[in-house]
Structures are given as C-alpha cells and as structure tokens.
Amino acid sequence: MSFFVIPAVDLKDGKCVRLVQGNPRHQTVELDNPVSVARGWQEMGARRLHLIDLDGALGGEQRNEKIVREIVSALDIPVQFGGGIRSFKDACNLLDLGIEKIILGTVAMESPELLKGLVEKYGRDRLIVALDSKGGRVVTKGWVEETGVRAADAAKRFEELASEYLFTNVDVEGMTEGIDLDIVKEVVDSTKSGVIASGGITSIDDIQAVKDAGASAVVIGTALYKGKIDFKEALKLEEP
C-alpha cells in the first residue's frame, strides 16, 4: 500500500498561514509568498501538495483564486485543494483548472447528490471527502458547525463516492502536541478507501505510527514550518 507525506499550504488574506485548532484569530505562521512556499516543497521532494483556502472554508466562498492558479501553474506535482467549494460549478471549475483532487467537506455532508454528479463526470479518484472531527464527531463550515455524526460512520456513508478521506482531528490541529492515534485507527478501520491523516502530527514517530495504523498519507503543516519535523527525513517513510 502506498504512503505519502504531504506538506500543507494554507491560504488566508493572500498569505501562507497556520492556525491553531482552526481559529482564525490564532495564527502561528505567516509567510508572504505562498507560490514560493509551494515551489519550495516541490523542490525538496514533495510528491503532492495540500492546498487550502482558509478564507473559503471560513467564509463560504473562495477568495484566493489568483494565487491558487499561480501555484497550480508553478508546480509539476499534483495538488489537492479544498476550502469554500460549495457548488457543482465551483468543483468543476477547479478540476478543469488542473487541480488533481478536490477536498469536499461541508458540501459532501449537505449535498451527497452533488458528489454523485462529480463522480459521474470526473470519477471518484479525483474526490476527497473531508472528515473534520471534534471529539470524534464531524464538524463543517470551517470547523464551527457540529453534525453529531461520528467520523467513522461518515466514512462508511461515502465509501462509493470518494477515493480518499482527509481526516483532520481539529482538537489537536496546529498545536504540535502529538496525535490521537485511536481515532485515526477508528476511521481507517471503518473504510476501504484511503485515509489521509491530519492534525497534531509533530514528529517522525507520529508519522510512523499513522503509517502503521494503515493511513494512506499524512498532511503536515505547523510541525514543518516550525522545524519540528525534517521534511527530507519524513520523506524516507514514503511508499510510492
């Protein structure tokens, strides 16, 4: 089974930032040139980039489209993108732009028929369903609205509609204090689709543990930007 280490570039107000627990008032990283940051990860050996429009995730509409286009044009590696994709048209525009995979969270929970339409047009391999979790239950609309649905149960629901899930444990996101491995295992064990683990990954040991738990990839942000994880060392754990 393949396993990838994916660096994250989160966009807010035209900059690359990192948030703690998804709180827009608590930024720990702010870099002025996201295109340069993205290109840097590719040059260091990344095989895929995780790109999120936080303005879109929090506000419901994408506000960094120009930068997204520039990043996609600048890179030779696949880009997975999410944040503010709320309609079929939004999704089609991004996939036609050259985004390899789109990440759908809120709209997946609220409009599964939209996912079915995208599968018919593009195939399930280009869709990732985001399972953002607080206390083990899925949250939507920029991590602020609770659904009451357990992440593992949601994973079973979308089995036929997504090639991968992006499971983010919001409780530990951006805190660089380590992962909650039990909940990662619960989601991995609930589905045959790949599970990309995100949130709290702070060390090489965390990456190894998530890999051993059966995840198909990890997304790392804050720990890379703060120098807690050496990216080239992390890449040694990949299984292409």
Short mmCIF file of C-alpha atoms in Angstrom, two decimals:
data_model
loop_
_atom_site.label_atom_id
_atom_site.label_comp_id
_atom_site.label_asym_id
_atom_site.label_seq_id
_atom_site.Cartn_x
_atom_site.Cartn_y
_atom_site.Cartn_z
CA MET A 1 0.00 0.00 0.00
CA SER A 2 1.32 3.44 -0.92
CA PHE A 3 2.00 6.11 1.68
CA PHE A 4 2.73 9.78 1.12
CA VAL A 5 3.95 12.68 3.24
CA ILE A 6 2.15 15.80 2.02
CA PRO A 7 3.15 19.35 3.01
CA ALA A 8 0.36 21.84 3.62
CA VAL A 9 -0.02 25.37 2.29
CA ASP A 10 -2.99 27.17 3.87
CA LEU A 11 -4.05 30.47 2.30
CA LYS A 12 -5.55 33.40 4.21
CA ASP A 13 -5.65 37.00 3.01
CA GLY A 14 -3.21 36.10 0.24
CA LYS A 15 -0.60 34.68 2.62
CA CYS A 16 0.52 31.24 3.76
CA VAL A 17 -0.58 30.80 7.37
CA ARG A 18 -1.08 28.19 10.08
CA LEU A 19 -3.97 28.29 12.54
CA VAL A 20 -4.33 26.65 15.96
CA GLN A 21 -7.46 24.47 16.17
CA GLY A 22 -8.86 26.25 13.13
CA ASN A 23 -9.15 29.57 14.98
CA PRO A 24 -8.61 32.47 12.52
CA ARG A 25 -7.59 34.71 15.42
CA HIS A 26 -4.77 32.37 16.43
CA GLN A 27 -2.15 32.29 13.67
CA THR A 28 1.28 30.85 14.37
CA VAL A 29 2.86 31.19 10.91
CA GLU A 30 2.53 33.92 8.28
CA LEU A 31 4.54 33.90 5.04
CA ASP A 32 4.04 36.49 2.30
CA ASN A 33 4.69 34.42 -0.85
CA PRO A 34 2.61 31.21 -0.98
CA VAL A 35 3.73 30.43 -4.54
CA SER A 36 7.37 30.43 -3.45
CA VAL A 37 6.50 28.29 -0.42
CA ALA A 38 4.69 25.75 -2.59
CA ARG A 39 7.54 25.64 -5.09
CA GLY A 40 9.96 25.10 -2.22
CA TRP A 41 8.14 21.96 -1.05
CA GLN A 42 8.27 20.56 -4.57
CA GLU A 43 11.99 21.27 -4.80
CA MET A 44 12.52 19.44 -1.51
CA GLY A 45 10.89 16.31 -2.91
CA ALA A 46 7.16 16.54 -2.23
CA ARG A 47 5.08 14.28 -4.48
CA ARG A 48 1.79 16.05 -3.72
CA LEU A 49 0.78 19.43 -2.24
CA HIS A 50 -2.11 20.06 0.15
CA LEU A 51 -3.58 23.49 -0.61
CA ILE A 52 -6.40 25.02 1.44
CA ASP A 53 -8.24 28.32 1.04
CA LEU A 54 -9.00 29.18 4.67
CA ASP A 55 -10.93 32.27 3.63
CA GLY A 56 -13.14 29.97 1.59
CA ALA A 57 -13.51 27.41 4.36
CA LEU A 58 -14.45 30.04 6.92
CA GLY A 59 -16.43 32.40 4.69
CA GLY A 60 -18.06 30.05 2.22
CA GLU A 61 -16.52 31.43 -0.98
CA GLN A 62 -13.01 31.26 -2.43
CA ARG A 63 -11.01 34.46 -2.19
CA ASN A 64 -7.56 33.30 -3.23
CA GLU A 65 -8.31 32.06 -6.75
CA LYS A 66 -5.48 34.01 -8.38
CA ILE A 67 -2.88 32.51 -6.02
CA VAL A 68 -4.35 29.04 -6.46
CA ARG A 69 -4.00 29.36 -10.23
CA GLU A 70 -0.41 30.57 -9.86
CA ILE A 71 0.50 27.66 -7.59
CA VAL A 72 -1.05 25.06 -9.89
CA SER A 73 0.79 26.58 -12.86
CA ALA A 74 4.10 26.73 -10.98
CA LEU A 75 4.13 23.09 -9.87
CA ASP A 76 4.68 19.80 -11.68
CA ILE A 77 3.30 17.71 -8.80
CA PRO A 78 -0.40 17.02 -8.14
CA VAL A 79 -2.30 19.49 -5.96
CA GLN A 80 -5.20 18.56 -3.70
CA PHE A 81 -7.34 21.59 -2.91
CA GLY A 82 -10.14 22.43 -0.52
CA GLY A 83 -11.89 25.34 1.13
CA GLY A 84 -15.09 27.08 0.10
CA ILE A 85 -16.15 24.57 -2.55
CA ARG A 86 -19.90 24.84 -2.08
CA SER A 87 -21.36 24.11 -5.54
CA PHE A 88 -21.08 21.79 -8.52
CA LYS A 89 -19.83 24.71 -10.61
CA ASP A 90 -17.08 25.53 -8.06
CA ALA A 91 -15.91 21.92 -8.13
CA CYS A 92 -15.92 21.68 -11.93
CA ASN A 93 -14.02 24.94 -12.32
CA LEU A 94 -11.26 23.72 -10.01
CA LEU A 95 -10.96 20.28 -11.59
CA ASP A 96 -10.88 21.83 -15.05
CA LEU A 97 -8.22 24.28 -13.84
CA GLY A 98 -5.81 21.41 -13.27
CA ILE A 99 -6.36 20.61 -9.60
CA GLU A 100 -5.72 16.87 -9.32
CA LYS A 101 -8.10 16.23 -6.41
CA ILE A 102 -10.66 18.43 -4.68
CA ILE A 103 -11.49 18.16 -1.00
CA LEU A 104 -15.18 18.41 -0.14
CA GLY A 105 -16.38 18.71 3.45
CA THR A 106 -19.46 20.81 4.12
CA VAL A 107 -20.99 20.22 0.70
CA ALA A 108 -20.40 16.46 0.98
CA MET A 109 -22.33 16.31 4.24
CA GLU A 110 -25.15 18.54 2.99
CA SER A 111 -25.43 17.52 -0.69
CA PRO A 112 -24.29 13.94 -1.36
CA GLU A 113 -26.10 14.13 -4.72
CA LEU A 114 -23.52 16.72 -5.79
CA LEU A 115 -20.77 14.18 -5.11
CA LYS A 116 -22.58 11.62 -7.25
CA GLY A 117 -22.70 14.11 -10.12
CA LEU A 118 -18.98 14.77 -9.81
CA VAL A 119 -18.20 11.05 -9.75
CA GLU A 120 -20.20 10.60 -12.96
CA LYS A 121 -18.31 13.44 -14.67
CA TYR A 122 -14.76 13.05 -13.31
CA GLY A 123 -14.56 9.71 -11.47
CA ARG A 124 -14.16 9.09 -7.75
CA ASP A 125 -10.35 9.19 -7.94
CA ARG A 126 -10.47 12.99 -8.10
CA LEU A 127 -12.60 13.41 -4.98
CA ILE A 128 -11.51 13.53 -1.35
CA VAL A 129 -14.15 13.81 1.37
CA ALA A 130 -13.02 15.84 4.37
CA LEU A 131 -13.88 14.40 7.77
CA ASP A 132 -13.08 17.22 10.18
CA SER A 133 -13.53 15.95 13.70
CA LYS A 134 -14.04 17.48 17.13
CA GLY A 135 -14.48 14.98 19.93
CA GLY A 136 -14.72 12.23 17.32
CA ARG A 137 -17.69 13.85 15.55
CA VAL A 138 -17.74 15.61 12.19
CA VAL A 139 -17.84 19.41 12.07
CA THR A 140 -18.48 21.55 8.99
CA LYS A 141 -18.45 25.17 7.75
CA GLY A 142 -14.89 25.96 8.77
CA TRP A 143 -14.97 23.62 11.77
CA VAL A 144 -17.70 25.57 13.58
CA GLU A 145 -20.94 23.64 12.93
CA GLU A 146 -21.40 20.29 14.67
CA THR A 147 -23.18 17.47 12.84
CA GLY A 148 -23.31 14.89 15.64
CA VAL A 149 -22.11 12.21 13.19
CA ARG A 150 -19.11 10.13 14.19
CA ALA A 151 -16.23 10.40 11.72
CA ALA A 152 -16.06 6.61 11.32
CA ASP A 153 -19.79 6.45 10.49
CA ALA A 154 -19.43 9.25 7.93
CA ALA A 155 -16.57 7.33 6.29
CA LYS A 156 -18.87 4.36 5.72
CA ARG A 157 -21.51 6.66 4.20
CA PHE A 158 -19.30 7.94 1.37
CA GLU A 159 -17.45 4.71 0.55
CA GLU A 160 -18.55 4.67 -3.11
CA LEU A 161 -18.09 8.39 -3.73
CA ALA A 162 -14.51 9.17 -2.69
CA SER A 163 -11.15 7.58 -3.36
CA GLU A 164 -9.76 9.04 -0.13
CA TYR A 165 -10.80 10.72 3.08
CA LEU A 166 -8.96 13.60 4.67
CA PHE A 167 -9.36 13.03 8.39
CA THR A 168 -8.43 16.09 10.43
CA ASN A 169 -8.54 15.94 14.21
CA VAL A 170 -9.37 19.58 14.94
CA ASP A 171 -8.83 19.03 18.67
CA VAL A 172 -5.07 18.83 18.10
CA GLU A 173 -4.69 20.74 14.79
CA GLY A 174 -1.83 23.24 14.83
CA MET A 175 -0.90 22.56 18.46
CA THR A 176 2.20 20.43 17.72
CA GLU A 177 1.46 18.32 20.78
CA GLY A 178 1.09 14.95 19.05
CA ILE A 179 -1.73 12.87 17.61
CA ASP A 180 -4.72 10.93 18.93
CA LEU A 181 -3.92 7.62 17.26
CA ASP A 182 -7.02 5.77 18.47
CA ILE A 183 -9.40 7.96 16.49
CA VAL A 184 -7.21 7.69 13.38
CA LYS A 185 -7.35 3.89 13.66
CA GLU A 186 -11.13 4.01 14.12
CA VAL A 187 -11.57 5.87 10.83
CA VAL A 188 -9.03 3.74 8.93
CA ASP A 189 -10.72 0.55 10.11
CA SER A 190 -14.16 1.80 9.05
CA THR A 191 -13.42 2.13 5.32
CA LYS A 192 -11.67 0.53 2.36
CA SER A 193 -10.87 3.96 0.90
CA GLY A 194 -7.56 5.62 1.69
CA VAL A 195 -7.36 7.82 4.78
CA ILE A 196 -5.11 10.88 4.80
CA ALA A 197 -4.41 11.77 8.42
CA SER A 198 -4.00 15.38 9.52
CA GLY A 199 -3.88 17.25 12.80
CA GLY A 200 -1.27 17.23 15.54
CA ILE A 201 1.47 15.34 13.69
CA THR A 202 4.61 16.61 15.37
CA SER A 203 7.38 14.04 14.95
CA ILE A 204 8.76 11.30 12.74
CA ASP A 205 7.38 8.83 15.30
CA ASP A 206 3.89 10.28 14.78
CA ILE A 207 4.21 9.76 11.03
CA GLN A 208 5.39 6.18 11.53
CA ALA A 209 2.52 5.48 13.93
CA VAL A 210 -0.07 6.81 11.47
CA LYS A 211 1.51 4.78 8.67
CA ASP A 212 1.44 1.65 10.84
CA ALA A 213 -2.23 2.34 11.60
CA GLY A 214 -2.99 1.95 7.90
CA ALA A 215 -3.33 5.55 6.72
CA SER A 216 -2.54 6.22 3.06
CA ALA A 217 -0.86 9.57 3.74
CA VAL A 218 -0.24 12.32 6.26
CA VAL A 219 -0.64 16.06 5.82
CA ILE A 220 1.84 18.10 7.83
CA GLY A 221 1.79 21.84 8.31
CA THR A 222 2.76 23.56 11.54
CA ALA A 223 5.41 21.00 12.51
CA LEU A 224 7.21 21.56 9.20
CA TYR A 225 7.04 25.35 9.36
CA LYS A 226 8.28 25.36 12.97
CA GLY A 227 11.12 22.96 12.20
CA LYS A 228 9.88 20.17 14.45
CA ILE A 229 9.96 17.70 11.56
CA ASP A 230 12.74 17.43 8.99
CA PHE A 231 10.87 17.05 5.70
CA LYS A 232 13.60 15.05 3.98
CA GLU A 233 13.66 12.60 6.90
CA ALA A 234 9.88 12.35 6.75
CA LEU A 235 10.03 11.54 3.03
CA LYS A 236 12.04 8.41 3.84
CA LEU A 237 8.82 6.90 5.22
CA GLU A 238 7.03 7.21 1.89
CA GLU A 239 5.93 4.13 -0.06
CA PRO A 240 5.15 5.35 -3.61
#
